[in-house]
């Protein structure tokens, strides 16, 4: 399913589910319209301007980039929920930093025992979201879930990764900008098709950490604004049965672990 222009207001309400920090619907509707507006407005950027924009925004000069793990190639992660497996193909070819972050956290056992704190199926199928490390503690109030990220024990700080989106036909991803804000009209290589796996973030582009979501439908209005890094290749029926409050039993890298490159390795 793909959103039509007539569903614009529904899209605004649904996108709030991806925001970190427990934002209210009213807050997101008034201040975060840009990710959805790209789906219903026609860009007037020229081919020349687009090419210039791409060349200017693929620099990996973002502070801390060199300290982030990378996935050079692909990997397979099997996530088990309520005893049933979900197989995820993680794409480090098109999203090396985002994919590397996810695989690294899987390797560290960060996702084991975490809760899916947000499940949105009404008014139409949207996302299943989890990955807040705070949710491992059952004493943490439900209204705090969705506000946390992975705290690196080496630094004591939350690891954040830049927004990373690779336009079709380009050799490198764009970092730190949505495709719309970068003036790029090409679609991304990795799109929000049903079963896509992507990173949740706040309104700041470079605020993703550990929270991720499964797309329950084709969500083209999110393309170019949120970083897709993989897809469910088996077990989507399991994803469709996840309820808010369900926990991840475990997540394991079953193939491609050798493609993960961490700083100093």
Tab-separated table of C-alpha atoms in Angstrom, residues 6-233:
chain	number	residue	atom	x	y	z
A	6	UNK	CA	-5.640	12.661	0.408
A	7	UNK	CA	-4.062	10.766	3.336
A	8	UNK	CA	-1.623	13.565	4.183
A	9	UNK	CA	-3.082	14.283	7.627
A	10	UNK	CA	-3.033	10.601	8.507
A	11	UNK	CA	0.642	10.520	7.500
A	12	UNK	CA	1.410	13.431	9.821
A	13	UNK	CA	-0.167	11.615	12.750
A	14	UNK	CA	1.550	8.328	11.959
A	15	UNK	CA	5.040	9.755	11.596
A	16	UNK	CA	4.934	10.869	15.236
A	17	UNK	CA	5.280	7.221	16.185
A	18	UNK	CA	8.864	7.218	14.909
A	19	UNK	CA	9.987	10.163	16.988
A	20	UNK	CA	12.175	9.604	20.025
A	21	UNK	CA	11.519	11.380	23.274
A	22	UNK	CA	7.835	10.699	23.738
A	23	UNK	CA	6.663	13.644	21.601
A	24	UNK	CA	2.946	14.247	21.557
A	25	UNK	CA	1.012	14.062	18.304
A	26	UNK	CA	0.282	17.781	18.490
A	27	UNK	CA	3.971	18.644	18.819
A	28	UNK	CA	5.018	16.556	15.873
A	29	UNK	CA	2.162	17.698	13.670
A	30	UNK	CA	3.104	21.331	14.104
A	31	UNK	CA	6.876	21.104	13.918
A	32	UNK	CA	7.805	17.997	11.965
A	33	UNK	CA	5.946	18.269	8.706
A	34	UNK	CA	9.003	18.146	6.461
A	35	UNK	CA	9.474	14.337	6.393
A	36	UNK	CA	5.929	13.875	5.079
A	37	UNK	CA	5.666	16.918	2.853
A	38	UNK	CA	8.300	15.468	0.532
A	39	UNK	CA	5.831	12.728	-0.378
A	40	UNK	CA	3.183	15.106	-1.682
A	41	UNK	CA	5.150	18.008	-3.157
A	42	UNK	CA	6.946	18.019	-6.471
A	43	UNK	CA	10.572	19.049	-6.241
A	44	UNK	CA	11.835	21.640	-8.718
A	45	UNK	CA	15.527	20.876	-8.248
A	46	UNK	CA	17.450	20.593	-11.511
A	47	UNK	CA	19.729	17.727	-12.435
A	48	UNK	CA	22.783	19.978	-12.174
A	49	UNK	CA	21.812	21.285	-8.764
A	50	UNK	CA	21.107	17.759	-7.584
A	51	UNK	CA	24.523	16.519	-8.671
A	52	UNK	CA	26.201	19.436	-6.905
A	53	UNK	CA	24.218	18.791	-3.726
A	54	UNK	CA	25.197	15.118	-3.684
A	55	UNK	CA	28.879	15.920	-4.043
A	56	UNK	CA	28.690	18.405	-1.181
A	57	UNK	CA	26.864	16.183	1.291
A	58	UNK	CA	28.596	12.819	1.027
A	59	UNK	CA	31.589	13.942	3.097
A	60	UNK	CA	32.029	11.841	6.245
A	61	UNK	CA	33.428	14.781	8.198
A	62	UNK	CA	30.686	14.481	10.831
A	63	UNK	CA	32.321	14.429	14.284
A	64	UNK	CA	32.710	10.901	15.637
A	65	UNK	CA	32.139	9.175	12.286
A	66	UNK	CA	35.519	7.435	12.391
A	67	UNK	CA	34.662	5.922	15.777
A	68	UNK	CA	31.524	4.171	14.542
A	69	UNK	CA	31.350	0.529	13.444
A	70	UNK	CA	30.762	-0.224	9.769
A	71	UNK	CA	29.322	-3.148	7.890
A	72	UNK	CA	31.209	-3.729	4.656
A	73	UNK	CA	28.786	-5.917	2.756
A	74	UNK	CA	25.758	-7.759	4.087
A	75	UNK	CA	24.902	-9.730	7.197
A	76	UNK	CA	21.997	-11.821	8.422
A	77	UNK	CA	20.421	-11.330	11.833
A	78	UNK	CA	17.860	-13.703	13.319
A	79	UNK	CA	15.680	-11.985	15.913
A	80	UNK	CA	13.456	-14.226	18.007
A	81	UNK	CA	10.198	-12.893	19.444
A	82	UNK	CA	7.970	-15.105	21.611
A	83	UNK	CA	9.892	-18.122	20.406
A	84	UNK	CA	9.490	-17.399	16.673
A	85	UNK	CA	12.332	-16.246	14.375
A	86	UNK	CA	12.478	-13.144	12.194
A	87	UNK	CA	15.272	-13.189	9.608
A	88	UNK	CA	16.695	-9.782	8.704
A	89	UNK	CA	19.062	-9.059	5.818
A	90	UNK	CA	21.233	-6.130	6.943
A	91	UNK	CA	22.594	-4.071	4.036
A	92	UNK	CA	25.998	-2.559	4.700
A	93	UNK	CA	26.569	-2.021	0.993
A	94	UNK	CA	24.073	0.837	0.861
A	95	UNK	CA	24.038	1.877	4.544
A	96	UNK	CA	27.429	0.938	6.044
A	97	UNK	CA	27.230	3.066	9.215
A	98	UNK	CA	23.577	2.388	10.053
A	99	UNK	CA	23.929	-1.319	9.320
A	100	UNK	CA	27.224	-1.498	11.207
A	101	UNK	CA	25.683	0.121	14.255
A	102	UNK	CA	22.811	-2.396	14.274
A	103	UNK	CA	25.022	-5.466	13.803
A	104	UNK	CA	27.435	-4.227	16.460
A	105	UNK	CA	24.590	-3.791	18.963
A	106	UNK	CA	23.286	-7.249	18.099
A	107	UNK	CA	26.768	-8.678	18.711
A	108	UNK	CA	26.875	-6.925	22.078
A	109	UNK	CA	23.527	-8.447	23.103
A	110	UNK	CA	21.945	-5.019	23.467
A	111	UNK	CA	18.619	-6.062	21.936
A	112	UNK	CA	18.139	-9.220	23.996
A	113	UNK	CA	15.182	-8.737	26.323
A	114	UNK	CA	14.109	-5.342	24.990
A	115	UNK	CA	10.457	-4.386	24.517
A	116	UNK	CA	8.575	-3.322	21.410
A	117	UNK	CA	7.204	-0.173	22.986
A	118	UNK	CA	5.267	1.179	20.006
A	119	UNK	CA	3.006	-0.736	17.643
A	120	UNK	CA	0.871	1.275	15.210
A	121	UNK	CA	-1.662	-0.605	13.074
A	122	UNK	CA	-4.539	1.870	13.117
A	123	UNK	CA	-5.881	3.716	11.202
A	124	UNK	CA	-3.740	1.591	8.866
A	125	UNK	CA	-0.647	-0.641	9.226
A	126	UNK	CA	2.419	1.489	10.007
A	127	UNK	CA	5.311	0.297	12.194
A	128	UNK	CA	6.474	-1.929	15.029
A	129	UNK	CA	9.173	-0.062	16.981
A	130	UNK	CA	11.605	-1.198	19.670
A	131	UNK	CA	15.237	-1.038	20.732
A	132	UNK	CA	15.155	1.302	23.746
A	133	UNK	CA	17.719	-0.174	26.201
A	134	UNK	CA	15.720	1.221	29.126
A	135	UNK	CA	13.003	-1.319	28.367
A	136	UNK	CA	15.155	-4.194	29.618
A	137	UNK	CA	14.303	-3.034	33.152
A	138	UNK	CA	10.635	-3.853	33.884
A	139	UNK	CA	10.611	-1.127	36.535
A	140	UNK	CA	11.041	1.647	33.958
A	141	UNK	CA	7.648	3.370	33.447
A	142	UNK	CA	6.023	2.767	30.075
A	143	UNK	CA	5.837	6.519	29.402
A	144	UNK	CA	9.647	6.706	29.411
A	145	UNK	CA	10.092	4.044	26.769
A	146	UNK	CA	11.075	5.464	23.428
A	147	UNK	CA	13.355	8.103	24.947
A	148	UNK	CA	16.553	6.078	25.370
A	149	UNK	CA	19.525	4.995	23.293
A	150	UNK	CA	22.622	2.843	23.624
A	151	UNK	CA	25.087	4.146	26.207
A	152	UNK	CA	28.649	3.288	25.220
A	153	UNK	CA	30.331	1.957	28.382
A	154	UNK	CA	33.713	3.207	27.142
A	155	UNK	CA	32.617	6.835	26.963
A	156	UNK	CA	29.571	6.921	29.200
A	157	UNK	CA	27.757	8.765	26.416
A	158	UNK	CA	24.934	7.770	24.110
A	159	UNK	CA	26.136	6.527	20.761
A	160	UNK	CA	24.446	8.452	17.994
A	161	UNK	CA	24.753	7.817	14.300
A	162	UNK	CA	24.246	10.253	11.425
A	163	UNK	CA	21.267	10.044	9.117
A	164	UNK	CA	22.570	7.975	6.202
A	165	UNK	CA	20.662	7.735	2.917
A	166	UNK	CA	22.115	6.650	-0.416
A	167	UNK	CA	20.358	8.017	-3.520
A	168	UNK	CA	19.882	5.615	-6.402
A	169	UNK	CA	22.787	5.621	-8.810
A	170	UNK	CA	25.164	7.452	-6.454
A	171	UNK	CA	28.388	5.838	-5.199
A	172	UNK	CA	28.051	7.070	-1.607
A	173	UNK	CA	25.352	7.872	0.927
A	174	UNK	CA	24.430	11.378	2.006
A	175	UNK	CA	25.047	12.025	5.708
A	176	UNK	CA	23.303	14.331	8.125
A	177	UNK	CA	20.557	15.494	5.765
A	178	UNK	CA	17.276	14.247	4.401
A	179	UNK	CA	17.233	13.926	0.626
A	180	UNK	CA	14.764	16.804	0.482
A	181	UNK	CA	16.968	19.151	2.523
A	182	UNK	CA	19.958	18.112	0.386
A	183	UNK	CA	18.036	19.071	-2.748
A	184	UNK	CA	18.109	15.531	-4.119
A	185	UNK	CA	15.141	14.272	-6.150
A	186	UNK	CA	16.398	10.754	-6.763
A	187	UNK	CA	14.768	8.053	-4.626
A	188	UNK	CA	16.909	6.207	-2.080
A	189	UNK	CA	18.419	2.815	-2.828
A	190	UNK	CA	16.790	1.383	0.311
A	191	UNK	CA	13.108	2.208	0.470
A	192	UNK	CA	10.298	1.766	2.973
A	193	UNK	CA	8.738	-1.302	1.405
A	194	UNK	CA	6.713	-3.656	3.593
A	195	UNK	CA	9.197	-5.504	5.789
A	196	UNK	CA	11.859	-2.787	5.653
A	197	UNK	CA	13.915	-2.243	8.809
A	198	UNK	CA	14.931	1.339	9.593
A	199	UNK	CA	16.170	3.591	12.397
A	200	UNK	CA	13.915	5.763	14.530
A	201	UNK	CA	15.199	9.228	15.402
A	202	UNK	CA	14.140	12.575	16.821
A	203	UNK	CA	13.659	15.713	14.732
A	204	UNK	CA	17.444	16.116	14.633
A	205	UNK	CA	18.790	14.118	11.664
A	206	UNK	CA	21.804	12.712	13.522
A	207	UNK	CA	19.957	11.450	16.609
A	208	UNK	CA	19.442	7.731	15.872
A	209	UNK	CA	21.031	5.350	18.356
A	210	UNK	CA	19.547	1.903	18.967
A	211	UNK	CA	15.814	2.219	18.296
A	212	UNK	CA	14.584	0.647	15.075
A	213	UNK	CA	11.288	-0.185	13.406
A	214	UNK	CA	9.734	-2.691	11.034
A	215	UNK	CA	7.563	-1.221	8.268
A	216	UNK	CA	4.175	-2.963	8.278
A	217	UNK	CA	3.303	-1.596	4.818
A	218	UNK	CA	4.858	0.329	1.944
A	219	UNK	CA	5.580	3.748	3.488
A	220	UNK	CA	6.901	5.803	0.598
A	221	UNK	CA	6.296	9.082	2.439
A	222	UNK	CA	9.190	8.196	4.791
A	223	UNK	CA	11.676	7.568	1.976
A	224	UNK	CA	14.585	9.984	2.060
A	225	UNK	CA	13.855	11.106	5.628
A	226	UNK	CA	14.594	7.987	7.701
A	227	UNK	CA	17.440	5.528	7.221
A	228	UNK	CA	16.445	2.069	6.005
A	229	UNK	CA	19.241	-0.445	6.553
A	230	UNK	CA	17.694	-3.833	5.901
A	231	UNK	CA	14.624	-5.949	5.296
A	232	UNK	CA	12.788	-8.944	6.694
A	233	UNK	CA	13.430	-11.916	4.407
